[in-house]
Coordinates of C-alpha atoms in Angstrom, one line a residue:
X1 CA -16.2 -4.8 -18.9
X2 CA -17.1 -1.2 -17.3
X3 CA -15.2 -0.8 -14.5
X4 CA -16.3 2.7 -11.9
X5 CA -15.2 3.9 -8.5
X6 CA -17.6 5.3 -6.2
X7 CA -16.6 6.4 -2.6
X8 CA -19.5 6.2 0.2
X9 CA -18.5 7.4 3.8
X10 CA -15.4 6.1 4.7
X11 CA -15.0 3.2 1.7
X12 CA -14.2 3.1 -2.0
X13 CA -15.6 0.7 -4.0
X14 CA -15.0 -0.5 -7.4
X15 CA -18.5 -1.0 -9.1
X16 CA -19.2 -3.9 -12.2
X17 CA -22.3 -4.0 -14.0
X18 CA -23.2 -7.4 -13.4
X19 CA -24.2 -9.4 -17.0
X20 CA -24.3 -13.1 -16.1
X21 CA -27.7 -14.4 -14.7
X22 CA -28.0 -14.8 -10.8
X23 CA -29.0 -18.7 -11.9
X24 CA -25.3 -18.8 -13.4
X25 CA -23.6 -17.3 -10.4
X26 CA -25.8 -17.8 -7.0
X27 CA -23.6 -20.3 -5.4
X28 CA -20.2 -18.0 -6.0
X29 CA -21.7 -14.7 -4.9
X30 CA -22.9 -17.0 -1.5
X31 CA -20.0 -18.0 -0.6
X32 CA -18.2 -14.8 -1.2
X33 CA -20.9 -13.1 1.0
X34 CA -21.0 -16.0 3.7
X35 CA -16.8 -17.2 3.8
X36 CA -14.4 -14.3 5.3
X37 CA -11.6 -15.3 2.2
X38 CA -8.4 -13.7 2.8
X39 CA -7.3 -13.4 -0.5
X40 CA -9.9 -12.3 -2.3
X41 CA -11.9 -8.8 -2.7
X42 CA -15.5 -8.8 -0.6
X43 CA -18.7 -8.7 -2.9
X44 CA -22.0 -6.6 -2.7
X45 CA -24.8 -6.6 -4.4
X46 CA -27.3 -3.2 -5.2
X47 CA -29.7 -2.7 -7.6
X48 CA -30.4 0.5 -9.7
X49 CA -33.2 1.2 -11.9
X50 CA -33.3 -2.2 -12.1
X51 CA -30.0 -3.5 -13.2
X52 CA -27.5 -4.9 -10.9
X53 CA -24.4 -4.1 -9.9
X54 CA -21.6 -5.9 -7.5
X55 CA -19.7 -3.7 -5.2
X56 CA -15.8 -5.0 -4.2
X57 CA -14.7 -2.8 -0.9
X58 CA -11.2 -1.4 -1.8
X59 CA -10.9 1.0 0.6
X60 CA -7.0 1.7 2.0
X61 CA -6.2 -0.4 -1.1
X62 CA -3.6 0.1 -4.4
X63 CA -4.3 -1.9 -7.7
X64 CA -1.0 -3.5 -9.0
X65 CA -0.9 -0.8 -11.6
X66 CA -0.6 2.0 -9.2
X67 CA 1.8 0.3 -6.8
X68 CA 4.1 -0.3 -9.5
X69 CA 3.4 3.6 -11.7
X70 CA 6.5 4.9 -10.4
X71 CA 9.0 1.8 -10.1
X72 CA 9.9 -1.7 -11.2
X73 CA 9.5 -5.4 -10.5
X74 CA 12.2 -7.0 -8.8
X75 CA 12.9 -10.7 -8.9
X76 CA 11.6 -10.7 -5.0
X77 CA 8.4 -8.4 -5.6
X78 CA 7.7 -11.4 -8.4
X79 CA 7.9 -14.4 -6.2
X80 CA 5.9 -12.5 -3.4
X81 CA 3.0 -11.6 -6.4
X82 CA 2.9 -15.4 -7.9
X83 CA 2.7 -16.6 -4.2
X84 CA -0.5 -14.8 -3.5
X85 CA -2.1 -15.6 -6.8
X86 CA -1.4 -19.2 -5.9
X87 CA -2.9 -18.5 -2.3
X88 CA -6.0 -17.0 -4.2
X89 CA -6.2 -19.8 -6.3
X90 CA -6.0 -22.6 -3.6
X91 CA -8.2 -20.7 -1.6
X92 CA -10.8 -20.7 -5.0
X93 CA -10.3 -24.8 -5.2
X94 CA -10.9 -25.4 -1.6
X95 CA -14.6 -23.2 -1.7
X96 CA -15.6 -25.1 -5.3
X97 CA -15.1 -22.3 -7.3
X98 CA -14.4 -21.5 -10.9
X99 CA -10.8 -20.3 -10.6
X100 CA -11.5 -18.8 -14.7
X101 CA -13.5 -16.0 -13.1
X102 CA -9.7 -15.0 -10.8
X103 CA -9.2 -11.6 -12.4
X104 CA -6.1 -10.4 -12.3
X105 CA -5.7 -8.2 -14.5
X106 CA -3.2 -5.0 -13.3
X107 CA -6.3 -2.6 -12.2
X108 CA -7.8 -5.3 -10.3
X109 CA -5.2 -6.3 -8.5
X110 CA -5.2 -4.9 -5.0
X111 CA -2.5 -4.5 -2.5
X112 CA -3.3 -3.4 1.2
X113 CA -0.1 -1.3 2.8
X114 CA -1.6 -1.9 6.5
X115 CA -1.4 -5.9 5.8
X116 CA 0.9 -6.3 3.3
X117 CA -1.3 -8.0 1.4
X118 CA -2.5 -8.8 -1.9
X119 CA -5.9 -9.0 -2.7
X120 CA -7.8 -10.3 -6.1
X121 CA -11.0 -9.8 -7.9
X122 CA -13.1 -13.3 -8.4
X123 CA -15.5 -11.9 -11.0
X124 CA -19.0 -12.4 -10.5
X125 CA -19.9 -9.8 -12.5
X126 CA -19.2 -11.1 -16.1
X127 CA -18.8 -14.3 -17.6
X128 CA -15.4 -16.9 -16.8
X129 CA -14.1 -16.3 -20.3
X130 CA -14.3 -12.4 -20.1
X131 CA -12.5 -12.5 -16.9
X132 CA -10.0 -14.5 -18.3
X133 CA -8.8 -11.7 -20.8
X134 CA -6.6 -10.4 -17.3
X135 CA -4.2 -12.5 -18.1
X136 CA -2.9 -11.3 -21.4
X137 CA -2.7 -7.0 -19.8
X138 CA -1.1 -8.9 -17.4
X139 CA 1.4 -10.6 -18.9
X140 CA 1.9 -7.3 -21.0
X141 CA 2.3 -5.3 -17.8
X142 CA 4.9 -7.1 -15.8
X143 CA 6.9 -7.3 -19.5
X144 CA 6.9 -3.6 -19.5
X145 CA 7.5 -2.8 -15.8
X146 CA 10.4 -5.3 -14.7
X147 CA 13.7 -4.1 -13.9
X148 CA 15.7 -5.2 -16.9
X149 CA 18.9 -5.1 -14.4
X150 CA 17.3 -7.7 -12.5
X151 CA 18.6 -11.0 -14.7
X152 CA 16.6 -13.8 -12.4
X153 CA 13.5 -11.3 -13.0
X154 CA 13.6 -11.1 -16.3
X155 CA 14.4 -14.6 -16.9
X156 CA 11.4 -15.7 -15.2
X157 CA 9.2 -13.3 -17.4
X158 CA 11.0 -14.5 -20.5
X159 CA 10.0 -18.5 -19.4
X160 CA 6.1 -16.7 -18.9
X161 CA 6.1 -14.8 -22.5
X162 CA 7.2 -17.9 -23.7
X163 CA 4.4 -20.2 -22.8
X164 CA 1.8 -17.6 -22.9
X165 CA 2.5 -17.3 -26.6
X166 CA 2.1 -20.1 -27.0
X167 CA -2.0 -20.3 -26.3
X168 CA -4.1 -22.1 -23.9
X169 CA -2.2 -20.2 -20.7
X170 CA -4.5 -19.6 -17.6
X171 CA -4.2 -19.0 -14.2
X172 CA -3.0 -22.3 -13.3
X173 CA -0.2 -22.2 -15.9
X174 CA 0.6 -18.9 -14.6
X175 CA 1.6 -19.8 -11.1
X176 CA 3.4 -23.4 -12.0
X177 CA 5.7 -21.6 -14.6
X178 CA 6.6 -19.1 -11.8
X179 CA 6.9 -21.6 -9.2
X180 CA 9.1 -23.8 -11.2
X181 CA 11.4 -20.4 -12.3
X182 CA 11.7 -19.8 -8.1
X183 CA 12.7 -23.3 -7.6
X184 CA 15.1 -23.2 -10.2
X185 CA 16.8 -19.8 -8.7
X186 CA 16.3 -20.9 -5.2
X187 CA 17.8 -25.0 -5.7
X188 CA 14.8 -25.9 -2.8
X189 CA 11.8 -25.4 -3.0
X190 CA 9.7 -22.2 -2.4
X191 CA 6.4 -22.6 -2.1
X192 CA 3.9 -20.8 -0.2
X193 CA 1.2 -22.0 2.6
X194 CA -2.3 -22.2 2.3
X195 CA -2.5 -18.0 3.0
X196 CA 0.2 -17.0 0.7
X197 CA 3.1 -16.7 3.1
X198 CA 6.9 -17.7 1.8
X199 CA 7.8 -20.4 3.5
X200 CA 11.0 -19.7 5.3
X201 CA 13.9 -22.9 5.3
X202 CA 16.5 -23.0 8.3
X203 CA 19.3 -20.3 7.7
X204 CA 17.2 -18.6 5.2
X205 CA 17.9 -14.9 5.0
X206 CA 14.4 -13.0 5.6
X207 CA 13.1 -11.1 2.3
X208 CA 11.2 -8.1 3.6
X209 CA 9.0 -8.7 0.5
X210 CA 8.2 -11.5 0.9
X211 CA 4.8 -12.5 2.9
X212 CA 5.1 -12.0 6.6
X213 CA 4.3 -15.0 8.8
X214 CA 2.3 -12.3 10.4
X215 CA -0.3 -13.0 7.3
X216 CA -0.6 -16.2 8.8
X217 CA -4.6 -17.4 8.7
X218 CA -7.1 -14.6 9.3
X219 CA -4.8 -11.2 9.2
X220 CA -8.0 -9.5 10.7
X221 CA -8.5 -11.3 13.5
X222 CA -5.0 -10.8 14.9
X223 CA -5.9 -6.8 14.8
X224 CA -8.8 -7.2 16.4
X225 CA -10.2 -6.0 12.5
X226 CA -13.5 -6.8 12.1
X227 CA -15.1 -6.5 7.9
X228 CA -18.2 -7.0 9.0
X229 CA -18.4 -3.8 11.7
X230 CA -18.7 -0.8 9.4
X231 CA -17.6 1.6 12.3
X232 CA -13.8 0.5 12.1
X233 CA -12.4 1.2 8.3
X234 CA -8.7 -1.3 7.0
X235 CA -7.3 2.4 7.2
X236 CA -7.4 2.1 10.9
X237 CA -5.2 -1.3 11.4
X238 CA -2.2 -0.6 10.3
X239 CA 1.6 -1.3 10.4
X240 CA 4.4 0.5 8.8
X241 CA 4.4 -0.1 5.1
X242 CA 7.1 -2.1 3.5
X243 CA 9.3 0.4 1.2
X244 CA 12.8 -0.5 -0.7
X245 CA 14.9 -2.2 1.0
X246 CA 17.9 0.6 0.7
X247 CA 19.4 0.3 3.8
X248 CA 19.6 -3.9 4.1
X249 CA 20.0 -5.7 7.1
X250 CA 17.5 -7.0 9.6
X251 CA 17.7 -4.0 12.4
X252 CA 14.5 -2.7 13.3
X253 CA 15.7 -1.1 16.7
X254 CA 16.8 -1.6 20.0
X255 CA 16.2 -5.0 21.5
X256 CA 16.3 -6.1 25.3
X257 CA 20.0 -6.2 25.3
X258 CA 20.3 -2.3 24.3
X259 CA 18.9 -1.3 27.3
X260 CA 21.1 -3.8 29.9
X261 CA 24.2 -1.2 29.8
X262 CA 22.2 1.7 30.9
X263 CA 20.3 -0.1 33.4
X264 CA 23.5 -1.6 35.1
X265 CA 24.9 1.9 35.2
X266 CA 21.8 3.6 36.8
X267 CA 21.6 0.7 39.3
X268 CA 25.5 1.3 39.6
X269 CA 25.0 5.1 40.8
X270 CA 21.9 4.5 42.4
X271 CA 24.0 2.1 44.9
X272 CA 26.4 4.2 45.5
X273 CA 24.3 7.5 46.4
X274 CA 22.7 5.3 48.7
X275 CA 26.2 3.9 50.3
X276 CA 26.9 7.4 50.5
X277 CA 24.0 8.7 52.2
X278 CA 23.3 6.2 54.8
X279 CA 26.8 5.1 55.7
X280 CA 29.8 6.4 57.6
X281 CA 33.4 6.1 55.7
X282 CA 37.0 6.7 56.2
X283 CA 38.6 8.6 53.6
X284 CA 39.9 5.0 51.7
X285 CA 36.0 3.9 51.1
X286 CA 35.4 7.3 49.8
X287 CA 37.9 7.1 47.2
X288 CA 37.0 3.2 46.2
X289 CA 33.0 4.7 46.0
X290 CA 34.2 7.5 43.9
X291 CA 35.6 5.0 41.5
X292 CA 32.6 2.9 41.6
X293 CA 30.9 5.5 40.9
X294 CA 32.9 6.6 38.1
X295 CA 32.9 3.4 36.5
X296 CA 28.7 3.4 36.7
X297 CA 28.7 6.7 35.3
X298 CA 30.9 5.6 32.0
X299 CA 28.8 2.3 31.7
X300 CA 25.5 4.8 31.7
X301 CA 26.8 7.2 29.6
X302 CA 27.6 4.2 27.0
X303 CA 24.7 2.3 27.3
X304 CA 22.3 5.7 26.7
X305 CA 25.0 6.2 23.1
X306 CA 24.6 2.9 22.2
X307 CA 20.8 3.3 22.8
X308 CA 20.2 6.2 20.7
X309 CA 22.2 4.9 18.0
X310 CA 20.1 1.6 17.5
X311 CA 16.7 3.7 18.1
X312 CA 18.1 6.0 14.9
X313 CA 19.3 3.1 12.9
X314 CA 16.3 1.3 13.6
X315 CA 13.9 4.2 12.7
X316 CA 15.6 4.4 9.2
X317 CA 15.4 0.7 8.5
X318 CA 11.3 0.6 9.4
X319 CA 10.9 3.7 6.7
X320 CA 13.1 1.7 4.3
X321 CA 11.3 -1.5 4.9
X322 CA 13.7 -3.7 6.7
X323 CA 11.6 -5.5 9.1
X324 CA 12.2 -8.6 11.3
X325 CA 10.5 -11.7 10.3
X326 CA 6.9 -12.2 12.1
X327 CA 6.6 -8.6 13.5
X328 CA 3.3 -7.2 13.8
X329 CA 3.1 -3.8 14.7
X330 CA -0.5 -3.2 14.3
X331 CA -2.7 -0.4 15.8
X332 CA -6.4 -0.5 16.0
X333 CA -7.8 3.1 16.0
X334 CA -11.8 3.9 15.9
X335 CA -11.7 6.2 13.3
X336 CA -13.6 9.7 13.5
X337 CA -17.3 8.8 11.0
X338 CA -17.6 11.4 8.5
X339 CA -20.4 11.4 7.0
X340 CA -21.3 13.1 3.0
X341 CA -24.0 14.9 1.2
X342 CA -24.0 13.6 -2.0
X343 CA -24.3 15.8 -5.3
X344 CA -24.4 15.5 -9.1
X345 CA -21.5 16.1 -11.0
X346 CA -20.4 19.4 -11.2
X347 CA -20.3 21.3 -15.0
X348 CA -16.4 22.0 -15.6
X349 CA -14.9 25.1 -16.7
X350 CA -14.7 25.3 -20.7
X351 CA -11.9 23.2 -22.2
X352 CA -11.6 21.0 -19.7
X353 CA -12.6 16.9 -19.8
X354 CA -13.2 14.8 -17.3
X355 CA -12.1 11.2 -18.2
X356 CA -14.3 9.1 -15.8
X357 CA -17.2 10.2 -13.9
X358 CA -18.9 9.5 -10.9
X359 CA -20.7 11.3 -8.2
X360 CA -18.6 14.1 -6.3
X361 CA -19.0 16.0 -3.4
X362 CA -18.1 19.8 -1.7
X363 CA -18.8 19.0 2.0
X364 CA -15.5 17.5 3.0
X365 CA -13.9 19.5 5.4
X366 CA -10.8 19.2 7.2
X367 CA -12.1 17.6 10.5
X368 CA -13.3 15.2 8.8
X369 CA -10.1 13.8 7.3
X370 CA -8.7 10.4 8.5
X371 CA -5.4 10.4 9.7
X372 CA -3.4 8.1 7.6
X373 CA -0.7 5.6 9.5
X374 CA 2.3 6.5 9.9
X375 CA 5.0 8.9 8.7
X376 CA 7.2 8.3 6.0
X377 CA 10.9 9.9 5.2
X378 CA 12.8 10.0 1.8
X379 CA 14.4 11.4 -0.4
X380 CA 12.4 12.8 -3.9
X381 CA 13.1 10.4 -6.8
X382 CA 11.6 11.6 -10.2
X383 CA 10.9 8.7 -13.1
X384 CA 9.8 10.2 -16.7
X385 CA 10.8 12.3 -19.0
X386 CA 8.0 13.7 -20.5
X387 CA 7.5 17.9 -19.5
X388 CA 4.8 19.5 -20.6
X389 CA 5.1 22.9 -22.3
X390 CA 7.1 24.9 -20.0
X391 CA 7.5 23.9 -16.4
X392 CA 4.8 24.0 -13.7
X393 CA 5.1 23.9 -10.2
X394 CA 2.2 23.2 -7.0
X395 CA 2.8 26.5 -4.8
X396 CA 1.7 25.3 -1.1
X397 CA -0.8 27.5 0.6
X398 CA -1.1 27.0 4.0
X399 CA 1.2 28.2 6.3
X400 CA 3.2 25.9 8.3
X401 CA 3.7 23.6 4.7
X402 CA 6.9 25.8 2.7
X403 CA 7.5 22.9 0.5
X404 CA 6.4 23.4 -3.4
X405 CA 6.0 20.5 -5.6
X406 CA 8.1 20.7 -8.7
X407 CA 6.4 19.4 -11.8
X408 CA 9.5 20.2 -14.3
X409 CA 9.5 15.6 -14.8
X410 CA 6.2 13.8 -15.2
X411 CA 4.6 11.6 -14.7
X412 CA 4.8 13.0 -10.6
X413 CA 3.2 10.4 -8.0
X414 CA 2.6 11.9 -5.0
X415 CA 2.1 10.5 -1.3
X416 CA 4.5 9.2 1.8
X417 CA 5.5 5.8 0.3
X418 CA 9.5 6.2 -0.5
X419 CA 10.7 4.5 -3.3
X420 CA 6.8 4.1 -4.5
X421 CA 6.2 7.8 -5.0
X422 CA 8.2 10.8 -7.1
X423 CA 7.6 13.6 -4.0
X424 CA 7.0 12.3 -0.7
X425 CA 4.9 14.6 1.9
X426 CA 5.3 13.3 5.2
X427 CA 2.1 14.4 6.8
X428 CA -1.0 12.5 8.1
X429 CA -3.7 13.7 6.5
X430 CA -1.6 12.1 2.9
X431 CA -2.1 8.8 2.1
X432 CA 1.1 6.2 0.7
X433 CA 0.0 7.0 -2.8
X434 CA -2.0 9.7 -2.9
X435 CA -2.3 11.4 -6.1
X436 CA -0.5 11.6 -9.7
X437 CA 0.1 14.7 -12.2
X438 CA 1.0 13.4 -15.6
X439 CA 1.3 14.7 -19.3
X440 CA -1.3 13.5 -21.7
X441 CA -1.4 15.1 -25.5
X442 CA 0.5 18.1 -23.5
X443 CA -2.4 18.4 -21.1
X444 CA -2.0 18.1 -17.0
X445 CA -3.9 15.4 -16.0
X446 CA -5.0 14.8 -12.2
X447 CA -5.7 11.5 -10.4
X448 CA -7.1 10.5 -7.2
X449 CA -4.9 6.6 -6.4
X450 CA -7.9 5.8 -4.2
X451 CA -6.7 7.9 -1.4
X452 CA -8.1 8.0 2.0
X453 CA -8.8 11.7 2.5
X454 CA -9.6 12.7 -1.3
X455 CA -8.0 15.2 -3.8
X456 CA -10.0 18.1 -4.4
X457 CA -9.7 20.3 -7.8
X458 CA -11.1 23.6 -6.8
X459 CA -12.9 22.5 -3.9
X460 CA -14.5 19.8 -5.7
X461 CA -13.4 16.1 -4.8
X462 CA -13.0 13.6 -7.2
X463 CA -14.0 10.5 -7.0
X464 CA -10.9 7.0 -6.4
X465 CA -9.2 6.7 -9.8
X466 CA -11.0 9.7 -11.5
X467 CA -8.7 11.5 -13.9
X468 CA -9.4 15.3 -14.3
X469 CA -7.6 18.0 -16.6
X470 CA -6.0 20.7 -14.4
X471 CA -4.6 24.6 -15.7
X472 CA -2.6 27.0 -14.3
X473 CA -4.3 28.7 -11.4
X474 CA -6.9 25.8 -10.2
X475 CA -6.4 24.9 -6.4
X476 CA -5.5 21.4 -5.5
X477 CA -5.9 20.0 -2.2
X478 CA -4.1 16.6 -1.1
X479 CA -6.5 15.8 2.1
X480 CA -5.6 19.4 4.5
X481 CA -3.1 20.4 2.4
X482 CA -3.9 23.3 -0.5
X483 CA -1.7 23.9 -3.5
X484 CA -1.8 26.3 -6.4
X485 CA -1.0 25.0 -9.6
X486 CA 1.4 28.4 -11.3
X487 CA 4.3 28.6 -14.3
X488 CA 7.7 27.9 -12.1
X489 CA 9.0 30.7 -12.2

């Protein structure tokens, strides 16, 4: 199966060559097209020189593989995962469709940052038994990318090795080996509700990855998100993304009571100003108001500390992910439409290969760009050991951004994601993932993770997922921001 990535306006889509006959598949494409399903990918159909192919909207979107490039499962990201693959399942029973044509293999996976989401592929492209081959690069990808420290994770993908070997393993089998491995860690049951949420149990601690209650039902509709309105892109609802959960706890800021010590101490002074002012007293009253008023100032100044403590402490837990059960911090912003000229592809310099293809374009400009949600903090975590010849380094350009990219580890992911990328750039025009360097055969190899506001290789955007060869001296751009690629010196 072909898979490309072509990005039109504001969207990327992932583009199938469709093989099975539209007598095989008319009933699954109509009620993809007809039923708003929350767990799986939408579906389009467009013709070209008279073969057809089926569009899937991933726009704002990572596949498993690119969420996890740069870290490792962990026993909770596992049980959050199975419980949407059952959701997607469920949800494939209750429409009457063929749950062998659930995809899930790594790349077609998709997780959504602004909904905390997963999303999955229900092939309509191909036939059930092609889609079915997911299952074994999946099996193979969560062997190789779970944290070997993590003893309930590993166990669980020990108990799925196991029976997978053994032949005969579908989707099915998948999610009832995982559920029974959760049930077993957990001495209750964990299941999940119809749209994929954990269901929470009395005096359950919350698990920030776990599936908000906030997912509850149609996540769109509680934005005020609307798929079918073309003017408003997923980029534009959006809540702070869930990160590691470094700092624990369940503190994301100041509540109601934070604010009751600074209140009673500026309703304290304000009382006695006004005592002051518009009454007449003997020395005796002055000296009680002066202690009132004393006592008012150290209950403000207090209050305003504690304050600003919980607002800092709060701000660090929402950019390590440690989030209250059921908040929903959504904003709905109409997003500037850009629209593109498109072009051929461009014929690359000598010695240089591009890996997949697709059509490209020059006209992007800066005000054009989206800006991506939210900022993101960190500190630069580096995974790989592979350098290239001699060490390389991204020289920024522009001149309010100082900060160089050090290439000396690789492979490098780069976006605003901490604990999901190797240098983080906190600015908005920089999407959560938004690009990875890597060594290949002791070449630099550039890739676009399906980013909002595009890479550019000299001027020249590629298209989501594309893969280009880059040399010393070509110009990178990560949305507004340039870089040189130089020898560190």
């Amino acid at each position: 199966m072909e898979v490309k990535y072509y990005k039109e306006q504001q969207h990327n889509y992932m583009v199938i060559r469709q093989t099975e006959a539209d007598s095989d598949i008319g009933y699954h494409r109509s009620m993809l097209k007809s039923r708003n399903m929350d767990h799986l990918l939408r579906a389009g159909v467009r013709v070209v020189d008279g073969q057809k192919f089926n569009y899937y909207d991933i726009s704002s979107r990572l596949s498993l593989k690119q969420l996890y490039v740069s870290r490792e499962f962990l026993f909770s990201d596992l049980r959050e995962l199975f419980a949407a693959i059952k959701a997607a399942c469920e949800e494939i029973d209750r429409y009457l469709l063929d749950t062998r044509r659930l995809d899930i293999d790594p790349e077609l996976i998709f997780y959504s940052c602004s909904k905390e989401k997963y999303s999955f592929l229900y092939n309509v492209s191909v036939s059930p038994d092609e889609s079915g081959e997911g299952i074994g690069r999946f099996m193979d990808f969560i062997l190789e990318k779970t944290d070997p420290d993590d003893a309930e994770a590993t166990d669980l993908v020990y108990r799925l090795y196991e029976q997978y070997e053994r032949g005969g393993f579908d989707v099915w089998d998948l999610v009832s080996t995982g559920n029974a491995a959760f049930n077993d860690n957990t001495g209750k049951e964990n299941d999940v509700s119809a749209n994929g949420s954990h269901v929470r149990f009395p005096g359950e601690e919350y698990d920030p990855y776990a599936a908000s209650p906030a997912d509850s039902g149609n996540v769109s509709q509680s934005v005020g998100y609307n798929e079918d309105d073309p003017s408003i892109n997923e980029a534009d609802c959006y809540s702070s993304c869930r990160g590691d959960n470094a700092g624990g706890g369940n503190d994301p800021g100041p509540g109601v009571a934070d604010y009751i010590l600074p209140a009673a101490g500026v309703f304290g002074l304000a009382v006695c100003i006004g005592v002051y002012m518009f009454f007449k007293l003997d020395k005796d009253e002055r000296l009680i108001l002066l202690a009132a008023g004393a006592v008012s100032a150290l209950v403000l100044i207090a209050g305003a500390v504690r304050l600003v403590y919980r607002m800092i402490k709060g701000r660090k837990k929402r950019m390590t992910g440690s989030f209250e059960a059921g908040s929903n911090d959504y904003v709905l912003r109409t997003p500037d439409v850009h629209m593109q000229d498109f072009i051929p592809p461009v014929e690359h310099k000598p010695g240089k290969k591009m890996i997949t293809g697709g059509i490209s374009s020059d006209r992007d400009s800066a005000s054009g760009l989206q800006e991506e949600p939210e900022s993101y903090e960190g500190q630069t975590v580096f995974f790989g050991d592979a350098p290239v010849s001699g060490s390389y380094k991204l020289y920024a350009l522009d001149r309010k951004n100082k900060r160089h990219i050090e290439l000396d580890k690789l492979p490098c992911t780069i976006g605003k994601m901490p604990g999901y990328v190797d240098f983080i750039i906190d600015h908005p025009s920089v999407s959560r993932i938004h690009a990875k360097i890597e060594n290949e055969g002791g070449r630099l190899m550039l890739s676009d993770m399906n980013s909002t506001n595009g890479v550019y290789l000299n001027g020249i955007r590629l298209q989501p997922n594309e893969r280009r060869e880059i040399e010393e001296g070509d110009e990178i751009r990560f949305g507004s921001l340039n870089y040189c690629l130089r020898q560190a010196g």
